[in-house]
Amino acid sequence: LQRLVSESAGQRREQFVVLLSHTFPTNDSLAAFVHSVDRIVNIADLENFKAVLRRGVTEHREMYHFFQSTLKTVQAM
């Protein structure tokens, strides 16, 4: 995780990082933020990993789509 935190913001926005945890509940947004990951999946929920991952990646793409298009427009000016 330390390596991920040290990456540039541009690189980080293009990645989707999942933390597997025995401690944190699946989809714990606050813990994900604190650990600089996009999604947390509890080990006990691994049977739902595919659905959690699919939803997380979709939300990630939707969130950054507008940001990326705006960034490209500004950079073209």
PDB file of C-alpha atoms in Angstrom:
ATOM      1  CA  LEU A   1       0.000   0.000   0.000  1.00  0.00           C
ATOM      2  CA  GLN A   2       2.888   2.379   0.652  1.00  0.00           C
ATOM      3  CA  ARG A   3       3.937   2.176  -2.994  1.00  0.00           C
ATOM      4  CA  LEU A   4       0.416   3.051  -4.129  1.00  0.00           C
ATOM      5  CA  VAL A   5       0.244   6.086  -1.870  1.00  0.00           C
ATOM      6  CA  SER A   6       3.484   7.430  -3.321  1.00  0.00           C
ATOM      7  CA  GLU A   7       2.286   7.249  -6.941  1.00  0.00           C
ATOM      8  CA  SER A   8       1.230  10.388  -8.749  1.00  0.00           C
ATOM      9  CA  ALA A   9      -2.422  11.383  -8.662  1.00  0.00           C
ATOM     10  CA  GLY A  10      -2.667  10.826 -12.416  1.00  0.00           C
ATOM     11  CA  GLN A  11      -1.466   7.245 -12.136  1.00  0.00           C
ATOM     12  CA  ARG A  12      -3.614   6.570  -9.094  1.00  0.00           C
ATOM     13  CA  ARG A  13      -6.803   7.731 -10.849  1.00  0.00           C
ATOM     14  CA  GLU A  14      -6.275   5.069 -13.514  1.00  0.00           C
ATOM     15  CA  GLN A  15      -6.036   2.253 -10.974  1.00  0.00           C
ATOM     16  CA  PHE A  16      -8.689   0.473  -8.953  1.00  0.00           C
ATOM     17  CA  VAL A  17      -7.290  -0.982  -5.734  1.00  0.00           C
ATOM     18  CA  VAL A  18      -9.101  -3.517  -3.549  1.00  0.00           C
ATOM     19  CA  LEU A  19      -7.961  -4.318  -0.012  1.00  0.00           C
ATOM     20  CA  LEU A  20      -8.836  -7.788   1.268  1.00  0.00           C
ATOM     21  CA  SER A  21      -9.370  -7.638   5.012  1.00  0.00           C
ATOM     22  CA  HIS A  22     -10.217  -9.815   7.970  1.00  0.00           C
ATOM     23  CA  THR A  23     -10.961  -6.693  10.016  1.00  0.00           C
ATOM     24  CA  PHE A  24     -12.909  -4.177   7.948  1.00  0.00           C
ATOM     25  CA  PRO A  25     -16.378  -4.831   6.565  1.00  0.00           C
ATOM     26  CA  THR A  26     -16.947  -5.017   2.825  1.00  0.00           C
ATOM     27  CA  ASN A  27     -17.567  -1.593   1.254  1.00  0.00           C
ATOM     28  CA  ASP A  28     -16.356   0.335   4.315  1.00  0.00           C
ATOM     29  CA  SER A  29     -15.791   3.673   2.568  1.00  0.00           C
ATOM     30  CA  LEU A  30     -14.100   5.377   5.495  1.00  0.00           C
ATOM     31  CA  ALA A  31     -11.580   2.557   5.970  1.00  0.00           C
ATOM     32  CA  ALA A  32     -10.978   2.513   2.208  1.00  0.00           C
ATOM     33  CA  PHE A  33     -10.241   6.242   2.279  1.00  0.00           C
ATOM     34  CA  VAL A  34      -7.931   5.929   5.293  1.00  0.00           C
ATOM     35  CA  HIS A  35      -5.957   3.144   3.582  1.00  0.00           C
ATOM     36  CA  SER A  36      -5.929   4.872   0.154  1.00  0.00           C
ATOM     37  CA  VAL A  37      -7.797   2.079  -1.612  1.00  0.00           C
ATOM     38  CA  ASP A  38     -10.937   2.158  -3.705  1.00  0.00           C
ATOM     39  CA  ARG A  39     -12.793  -0.742  -2.137  1.00  0.00           C
ATOM     40  CA  ILE A  40     -12.532  -3.093   0.806  1.00  0.00           C
ATOM     41  CA  VAL A  41     -13.722  -6.682   0.641  1.00  0.00           C
ATOM     42  CA  ASN A  42     -13.878  -8.670   3.848  1.00  0.00           C
ATOM     43  CA  ILE A  43     -12.457 -12.179   3.544  1.00  0.00           C
ATOM     44  CA  ALA A  44     -15.800 -13.575   4.743  1.00  0.00           C
ATOM     45  CA  ASP A  45     -17.457 -11.966   1.679  1.00  0.00           C
ATOM     46  CA  LEU A  46     -15.200 -13.453  -0.980  1.00  0.00           C
ATOM     47  CA  GLU A  47     -18.165 -15.255  -2.529  1.00  0.00           C
ATOM     48  CA  ASN A  48     -19.493 -11.781  -3.430  1.00  0.00           C
ATOM     49  CA  PHE A  49     -16.138 -10.503  -4.695  1.00  0.00           C
ATOM     50  CA  LYS A  50     -17.155 -10.391  -8.359  1.00  0.00           C
ATOM     51  CA  ALA A  51     -20.317  -8.369  -7.673  1.00  0.00           C
ATOM     52  CA  VAL A  52     -18.535  -6.000  -5.277  1.00  0.00           C
ATOM     53  CA  LEU A  53     -15.708  -5.504  -7.766  1.00  0.00           C
ATOM     54  CA  ARG A  54     -18.089  -4.908 -10.682  1.00  0.00           C
ATOM     55  CA  ARG A  55     -20.055  -2.292  -8.724  1.00  0.00           C
ATOM     56  CA  GLY A  56     -16.880  -0.628  -7.483  1.00  0.00           C
ATOM     57  CA  VAL A  57     -15.282  -0.405 -10.921  1.00  0.00           C
ATOM     58  CA  THR A  58     -18.513   0.997 -12.379  1.00  0.00           C
ATOM     59  CA  GLU A  59     -18.688   3.674  -9.664  1.00  0.00           C
ATOM     60  CA  HIS A  60     -14.999   4.470 -10.174  1.00  0.00           C
ATOM     61  CA  ARG A  61     -15.439   4.900 -13.937  1.00  0.00           C
ATOM     62  CA  GLU A  62     -18.522   7.079 -13.487  1.00  0.00           C
ATOM     63  CA  MET A  63     -16.805   9.245 -10.891  1.00  0.00           C
ATOM     64  CA  TYR A  64     -13.676   9.845 -12.943  1.00  0.00           C
ATOM     65  CA  HIS A  65     -15.298  10.066 -16.394  1.00  0.00           C
ATOM     66  CA  PHE A  66     -16.422  13.663 -15.925  1.00  0.00           C
ATOM     67  CA  PHE A  67     -13.171  14.587 -14.204  1.00  0.00           C
ATOM     68  CA  GLN A  68     -11.037  13.122 -17.012  1.00  0.00           C
ATOM     69  CA  SER A  69     -13.043  14.802 -19.774  1.00  0.00           C
ATOM     70  CA  THR A  70     -12.847  18.152 -17.977  1.00  0.00           C
ATOM     71  CA  LEU A  71      -9.109  17.714 -17.433  1.00  0.00           C
ATOM     72  CA  LYS A  72      -8.564  17.012 -21.147  1.00  0.00           C
ATOM     73  CA  THR A  73     -10.563  20.109 -22.089  1.00  0.00           C
ATOM     74  CA  VAL A  74      -8.552  22.312 -19.734  1.00  0.00           C
ATOM     75  CA  GLN A  75      -5.234  20.866 -20.921  1.00  0.00           C
ATOM     76  CA  ALA A  76      -6.194  21.548 -24.550  1.00  0.00           C
ATOM     77  CA  MET A  77      -6.663  25.266 -23.829  1.00  0.00           C
TER      78      MET A  77
END
